[in-house]
Amino acid sequence: MSNKMSWRYGDTNPILAPVDSATVIEIGDLLFLSSGKAKPAKDITEGENAATTQTTFSSGFLGIAMQCSNSSDTTPIRVATTGYFNLSASSATFILGDKVGIAASNDGTVLSNQTVAKVSSVNYMIGRVAKTENVATTSVLVKITSVIMNGSFT
């Protein structure tokens, strides 16, 4: 996916996060913290199914990339740790307050860098739906909350 600024409104409480030189990050990527550095969701290697992979991502959720980082870059990037974002979503209807987490492939081992899905447990969450969508849609307004910077949902 290309750089996509998905921020709509609200304080983003930005931080500067270090990035490994081999990591490629695009604007709008959902990021987790690994060994003290920001990484996009697709770089998660833990997990043998959707539940374990989504839990691993959620527990390390850092925020949404507001800057890109190309291969060989080591300059820290700005990351939004809160705010309201219009995110790509797995097709579904959404009601205010629904829990959303990172979207996973059918076998659950590959995560999408910029797509969310409804989830059933706070263990998989990265935010909550902020606008009801009564007709199935592939875009949803989400209030995100960084677990790393703001604590867990439980």
Coordinates of N, CA and C in Angstrom, one line a residue:
M1 N 0.9 -1.2 0.0 CA 0.0 0.0 0.0 C 0.9 1.2 0.0
S2 N 0.4 2.3 -0.6 CA 1.3 3.5 -0.7 C 1.0 4.4 0.5
N3 N 1.8 5.4 0.6 CA 1.7 6.4 1.7 C 0.2 6.9 1.7
K4 N -0.5 6.8 2.8 CA -1.9 7.2 2.9 C -2.1 7.9 4.3
M5 N -2.2 9.2 4.2 CA -2.5 10.0 5.5 C -4.0 9.7 5.9
S6 N -4.2 9.0 6.9 CA -5.6 8.6 7.3 C -6.1 9.4 8.5
W7 N -5.3 10.3 9.1 CA -5.7 11.1 10.2 C -6.8 12.0 9.8
R8 N -7.8 12.1 10.7 CA -9.0 13.0 10.4 C -9.0 14.1 11.4
Y9 N -9.0 13.9 12.7 CA -9.0 14.9 13.7 C -8.6 14.3 15.1
G10 N -8.5 15.3 16.0 CA -8.1 14.9 17.4 C -6.6 15.0 17.6
D11 N -6.2 15.1 18.9 CA -4.8 15.2 19.2 C -4.1 13.8 18.9
T12 N -3.0 13.9 18.2 CA -2.3 12.6 17.8 C -1.3 12.3 18.9
N13 N -1.0 13.1 19.8 CA 0.1 12.9 20.9 C 1.3 12.2 20.2
P14 N 1.9 12.9 19.3 CA 3.0 12.2 18.5 C 4.2 12.0 19.3
I15 N 4.9 11.0 18.9 CA 6.3 10.7 19.5 C 7.2 10.5 18.3
L16 N 8.5 10.5 18.6 CA 9.5 10.2 17.6 C 10.0 8.8 17.9
A17 N 9.8 7.9 17.0 CA 10.2 6.5 17.2 C 11.4 6.1 16.4
P18 N 12.4 5.4 17.0 CA 13.5 4.9 16.2 C 13.1 3.8 15.2
V19 N 13.9 3.8 14.1 CA 13.6 2.8 13.0 C 14.9 2.1 12.6
D20 N 14.8 0.8 12.5 CA 15.9 0.0 12.0 C 16.2 0.3 10.5
S21 N 17.5 0.3 10.1 CA 17.8 0.7 8.7 C 17.2 -0.2 7.7
A22 N 16.9 -1.5 8.0 CA 16.3 -2.4 7.1 C 14.8 -2.3 7.0
T23 N 14.2 -1.5 7.8 CA 12.7 -1.5 7.9 C 12.2 -0.4 7.0
V24 N 11.2 -0.7 6.2 CA 10.5 0.2 5.3 C 9.1 0.5 5.9
I25 N 8.8 1.8 6.1 CA 7.6 2.2 6.7 C 6.9 3.3 5.8
E26 N 5.6 3.1 5.6 CA 4.9 4.1 4.8 C 4.0 4.9 5.7
I27 N 3.6 6.1 5.3 CA 2.7 6.9 6.1 C 1.4 6.1 6.1
G28 N 0.8 6.0 7.3 CA -0.4 5.3 7.5 C -0.3 3.9 8.0
D29 N 1.0 3.4 8.0 CA 1.2 2.0 8.5 C 0.9 1.9 10.0
L30 N 0.3 0.8 10.4 CA 0.0 0.5 11.8 C 1.3 -0.1 12.3
L31 N 1.9 0.4 13.4 CA 3.2 0.1 13.9 C 3.1 -0.6 15.2
F32 N 4.1 -1.5 15.4 CA 4.3 -2.1 16.8 C 5.8 -1.8 17.2
L33 N 6.0 -2.0 18.4 CA 7.4 -1.8 19.0 C 8.1 -3.1 19.1
S34 N 9.2 -3.3 18.6 CA 10.0 -4.5 18.7 C 11.5 -4.1 18.9
S35 N 12.0 -4.6 20.0 CA 13.4 -4.3 20.4 C 13.6 -2.8 20.4
G36 N 12.6 -2.0 20.8 CA 12.8 -0.6 21.0 C 12.7 0.2 19.7
K37 N 12.3 -0.5 18.6 CA 12.2 0.2 17.3 C 10.8 0.0 16.7
A38 N 10.3 1.0 15.9 CA 9.0 0.9 15.2 C 9.1 0.0 14.0
K39 N 8.1 -0.9 13.9 CA 8.0 -1.8 12.7 C 6.6 -1.9 12.2
P40 N 6.4 -2.1 10.9 CA 5.0 -2.2 10.4 C 4.5 -3.6 10.7
A41 N 3.2 -3.7 10.7 CA 2.5 -4.9 11.1 C 2.9 -6.1 10.4
K42 N 3.2 -6.0 9.1 CA 3.6 -7.2 8.3 C 4.9 -7.8 8.7
D43 N 5.7 -7.0 9.5 CA 7.0 -7.5 10.0 C 6.9 -8.4 11.2
I44 N 5.7 -8.6 11.8 CA 5.5 -9.5 12.9 C 5.8 -10.9 12.5
T45 N 6.6 -11.6 13.3 CA 6.9 -13.0 13.0 C 6.3 -14.0 13.9
E46 N 5.8 -13.5 15.1 CA 5.2 -14.4 16.1 C 3.8 -14.7 15.6
G47 N 3.4 -15.9 15.9 CA 2.0 -16.3 15.7 C 1.8 -17.4 14.7
E48 N 1.0 -18.4 15.1 CA 0.7 -19.5 14.3 C -0.8 -19.4 13.8
N49 N -1.5 -18.5 14.3 CA -2.9 -18.3 13.9 C -3.3 -16.8 14.2
A50 N -4.5 -16.4 13.7 CA -4.9 -15.0 13.8 C -4.9 -14.6 15.3
A51 N -5.4 -15.4 16.2 CA -5.5 -15.0 17.6 C -4.2 -14.6 18.2
T52 N -3.2 -15.5 18.0 CA -1.9 -15.2 18.6 C -1.2 -14.0 17.9
T53 N -1.3 -13.9 16.6 CA -0.7 -12.9 15.8 C -1.3 -11.5 16.2
Q54 N -2.6 -11.4 16.2 CA -3.3 -10.2 16.6 C -3.0 -9.8 18.0
T55 N -2.9 -10.8 18.9 CA -2.6 -10.5 20.3 C -1.2 -9.9 20.4
T56 N -0.2 -10.5 19.7 CA 1.1 -10.0 19.8 C 1.2 -8.6 19.2
F57 N 0.5 -8.3 18.1 CA 0.5 -7.0 17.6 C -0.1 -6.0 18.6
S58 N -1.3 -6.3 19.1 CA -2.0 -5.4 20.0 C -1.2 -5.1 21.2
S59 N -0.5 -6.1 21.8 CA 0.2 -5.8 23.0 C 1.4 -4.9 22.8
G60 N 1.9 -4.8 21.5 CA 3.0 -4.0 21.2 C 2.6 -2.8 20.3
F61 N 1.3 -2.5 20.2 CA 0.8 -1.4 19.3 C 1.4 -0.1 19.7
L62 N 2.1 0.5 18.8 CA 2.8 1.8 19.0 C 1.9 3.0 18.5
G63 N 1.4 2.8 17.3 CA 0.5 3.9 16.7 C 0.6 3.8 15.2
I64 N 0.3 5.0 14.6 CA 0.2 5.1 13.1 C 1.3 6.0 12.6
A65 N 2.0 5.5 11.6 CA 3.1 6.3 11.0 C 2.6 7.6 10.4
M66 N 3.2 8.7 10.8 CA 2.9 10.0 10.2 C 4.0 10.4 9.2
Q67 N 5.0 9.7 9.2 CA 6.2 9.9 8.3 C 6.6 8.5 7.7
C68 N 7.2 8.6 6.6 CA 7.7 7.3 6.0 C 9.2 7.1 6.3
S69 N 9.7 5.9 6.2 CA 11.1 5.6 6.4 C 11.5 4.6 5.3
N70 N 12.4 5.0 4.4 CA 12.9 4.1 3.4 C 14.0 3.2 3.9
S71 N 14.2 2.2 3.1 CA 15.3 1.3 3.4 C 16.6 2.1 3.5
S72 N 17.4 1.8 4.5 CA 18.7 2.4 4.9 C 18.5 3.7 5.7
D73 N 17.2 4.2 5.9 CA 17.0 5.4 6.7 C 17.1 4.9 8.2
T74 N 17.7 5.8 9.0 CA 17.7 5.5 10.5 C 17.2 6.7 11.3
T75 N 16.7 7.7 10.6 CA 16.1 8.9 11.3 C 14.8 8.5 11.9
P76 N 14.6 8.8 13.2 CA 13.3 8.5 13.9 C 12.2 9.2 13.1
I77 N 11.0 8.5 13.2 CA 9.8 9.0 12.5 C 8.7 9.4 13.5
R78 N 7.9 10.3 13.0 CA 6.8 10.7 13.9 C 5.7 9.7 13.8
V79 N 5.2 9.3 15.0 CA 4.1 8.3 15.1 C 3.0 8.9 16.0
A80 N 1.7 8.8 15.4 CA 0.6 9.2 16.2 C 0.2 8.1 17.2
T81 N 0.0 8.5 18.4 CA -0.3 7.5 19.5 C -1.8 7.5 19.9
T82 N -2.5 8.5 19.4 CA -3.9 8.7 19.6 C -4.5 9.4 18.5
G83 N -5.8 9.5 18.4 CA -6.4 10.3 17.4 C -7.5 9.5 16.6
Y84 N -8.2 10.2 15.7 CA -9.2 9.6 14.9 C -8.7 9.5 13.5
F85 N -8.8 8.2 13.0 CA -8.2 7.9 11.7 C -9.3 7.2 10.9
N86 N -9.4 7.5 9.6 CA -10.2 6.8 8.7 C -9.4 5.7 8.1
L87 N -9.6 4.5 8.5 CA -8.7 3.3 8.2 C -9.4 2.4 7.2
S88 N -8.6 1.8 6.3 CA -9.1 0.7 5.5 C -9.6 -0.4 6.4
A89 N -10.6 -1.1 6.0 CA -11.2 -2.2 6.9 C -11.6 -3.4 6.1
S90 N -11.6 -4.5 6.7 CA -12.2 -5.7 6.1 C -13.7 -5.4 6.1
S91 N -14.3 -5.7 4.9 CA -15.7 -5.4 4.7 C -16.6 -5.9 5.8
A92 N -17.4 -4.9 6.4 CA -18.3 -5.2 7.5 C -19.1 -4.0 7.8
T93 N -20.2 -4.2 8.6 CA -20.9 -3.1 9.2 C -20.2 -2.8 10.5
F94 N -20.3 -1.6 11.0 CA -19.7 -1.2 12.3 C -20.6 -0.3 13.1
I95 N -20.7 -0.5 14.4 CA -21.4 0.3 15.2 C -20.5 1.0 16.2
L96 N -20.9 2.2 16.6 CA -20.1 3.0 17.5 C -19.6 2.2 18.7
G97 N -18.3 2.2 18.9 CA -17.7 1.5 20.1 C -17.2 0.1 19.7
D98 N -17.5 -0.4 18.5 CA -17.0 -1.7 18.2 C -15.5 -1.8 18.3
K99 N -15.0 -2.9 18.8 CA -13.5 -3.1 18.9 C -12.9 -3.4 17.6
V100 N -11.8 -2.8 17.2 CA -11.1 -3.1 16.0 C -9.6 -3.4 16.3
G101 N -9.1 -4.3 15.5 CA -7.7 -4.7 15.6 C -7.1 -4.8 14.2
I102 N -5.9 -5.2 14.1 CA -5.2 -5.3 12.9 C -5.8 -6.5 12.1
A103 N -6.0 -6.3 10.8 CA -6.5 -7.4 9.9 C -5.5 -8.4 9.6
A104 N -5.9 -9.7 9.7 CA -4.9 -10.8 9.4 C -5.4 -11.6 8.2
S105 N -4.4 -12.2 7.6 CA -4.8 -13.1 6.5 C -5.7 -14.3 6.9
N106 N -6.2 -15.0 6.0 CA -7.1 -16.1 6.4 C -6.5 -17.1 7.3
D107 N -5.2 -17.4 7.2 CA -4.5 -18.3 8.1 C -4.0 -17.6 9.4
G108 N -4.1 -16.3 9.4 CA -3.8 -15.5 10.5 C -2.3 -15.2 10.7
T109 N -1.4 -15.6 9.8 CA 0.0 -15.4 10.0 C 0.5 -14.2 9.4
V110 N -0.2 -13.5 8.5 CA 0.3 -12.3 7.8 C -0.7 -11.2 8.2
L111 N -0.1 -10.1 8.7 CA -0.9 -8.9 9.1 C -0.9 -7.9 8.0
S112 N -1.9 -7.1 7.9 CA -2.0 -6.0 6.9 C -1.4 -4.7 7.5
N113 N -0.6 -4.0 6.8 CA 0.0 -2.8 7.4 C -1.0 -1.7 7.6
Q114 N -2.0 -1.6 6.8 CA -2.9 -0.4 6.9 C -4.4 -0.8 7.0
T115 N -4.7 -2.0 7.3 CA -6.1 -2.5 7.4 C -6.5 -3.0 8.7
V116 N -7.7 -2.6 9.2 CA -8.2 -3.1 10.5 C -9.4 -4.0 10.2
A117 N -9.9 -4.7 11.3 CA -11.0 -5.6 11.2 C -11.7 -5.6 12.6
K118 N -13.0 -5.9 12.6 CA -13.7 -6.0 13.9 C -13.1 -7.2 14.6
V119 N -12.9 -7.0 15.9 CA -12.4 -8.1 16.8 C -13.3 -8.3 17.9
S120 N -13.2 -9.5 18.5 CA -14.1 -9.9 19.6 C -13.5 -9.7 21.0
S121 N -12.2 -9.5 21.1 CA -11.6 -9.4 22.4 C -10.7 -8.2 22.5
V122 N -10.6 -7.6 23.7 CA -9.7 -6.5 24.0 C -8.3 -6.9 23.7
N123 N -8.0 -8.2 23.8 CA -6.6 -8.7 23.6 C -6.1 -8.5 22.1
Y124 N -7.1 -8.2 21.2 CA -6.7 -8.0 19.8 C -6.8 -6.5 19.4
M125 N -7.3 -5.7 20.2 CA -7.7 -4.3 19.9 C -6.6 -3.3 19.8
I126 N -6.8 -2.3 18.9 CA -6.0 -1.2 18.8 C -6.8 0.1 18.9
G127 N -8.1 0.0 18.8 CA -9.0 1.1 18.9 C -10.5 0.7 18.9
R128 N -11.3 1.8 18.8 CA -12.8 1.6 18.8 C -13.4 2.4 17.6
V129 N -14.4 1.9 17.1 CA -15.1 2.6 16.0 C -15.7 3.9 16.5
A130 N -15.6 4.9 15.7 CA -16.0 6.3 16.2 C -17.2 6.8 15.3
K131 N -17.6 6.0 14.3 CA -18.8 6.4 13.5 C -19.5 5.1 13.0
T132 N -20.8 5.0 13.3 CA -21.6 3.9 12.8 C -21.6 3.8 11.3
E133 N -21.5 2.6 10.8 CA -21.6 2.3 9.3 C -22.6 1.2 9.2
N134 N -23.9 1.5 8.9 CA -24.9 0.5 8.8 C -24.9 -0.4 7.6
V135 N -24.2 0.0 6.6 CA -24.0 -0.7 5.3 C -22.6 -1.2 5.3
A136 N -22.3 -2.4 4.9 CA -21.0 -3.0 4.8 C -20.1 -2.0 4.1
T137 N -18.9 -1.7 4.6 CA -18.0 -0.8 4.1 C -16.5 -1.3 4.2
T138 N -15.6 -0.7 3.5 CA -14.2 -1.1 3.6 C -13.4 0.1 4.1
S139 N -14.0 1.0 4.8 CA -13.4 2.1 5.4 C -14.1 2.5 6.7
V140 N -13.4 2.7 7.8 CA -14.1 3.0 9.1 C -13.3 4.1 9.9
L141 N -14.1 4.9 10.6 CA -13.4 5.9 11.4 C -13.1 5.3 12.8
V142 N -11.9 5.3 13.2 CA -11.4 4.6 14.4 C -10.7 5.6 15.3
K143 N -11.0 5.5 16.6 CA -10.2 6.2 17.6 C -9.1 5.2 18.1
I144 N -7.9 5.5 17.7 CA -6.8 4.6 18.1 C -6.2 5.0 19.4
T145 N -5.6 4.0 20.1 CA -4.9 4.2 21.3 C -3.7 3.3 21.4
S146 N -2.5 3.9 21.4 CA -1.3 3.2 21.5 C -1.2 2.5 22.9
V147 N -1.1 1.1 22.8 CA -0.9 0.4 24.1 C 0.4 0.7 24.7
I148 N 1.5 0.9 23.9 CA 2.8 1.2 24.4 C 2.8 2.5 25.2
M149 N 2.2 3.5 24.6 CA 2.3 4.8 25.2 C 1.1 5.1 26.2
N150 N 0.0 4.4 26.1 CA -1.2 4.7 26.9 C -1.7 3.6 27.8
G151 N -1.0 2.4 27.8 CA -1.5 1.3 28.6 C -2.5 0.4 27.8
S152 N -2.7 -0.7 28.4 CA -3.6 -1.7 27.8 C -5.1 -1.4 27.9
F153 N -5.9 -2.1 27.1 CA -7.3 -1.9 27.1 C -8.0 -2.6 28.2
T154 N -7.3 -3.6 28.8 CA -7.9 -4.4 29.8 C -7.9 -3.7 31.2

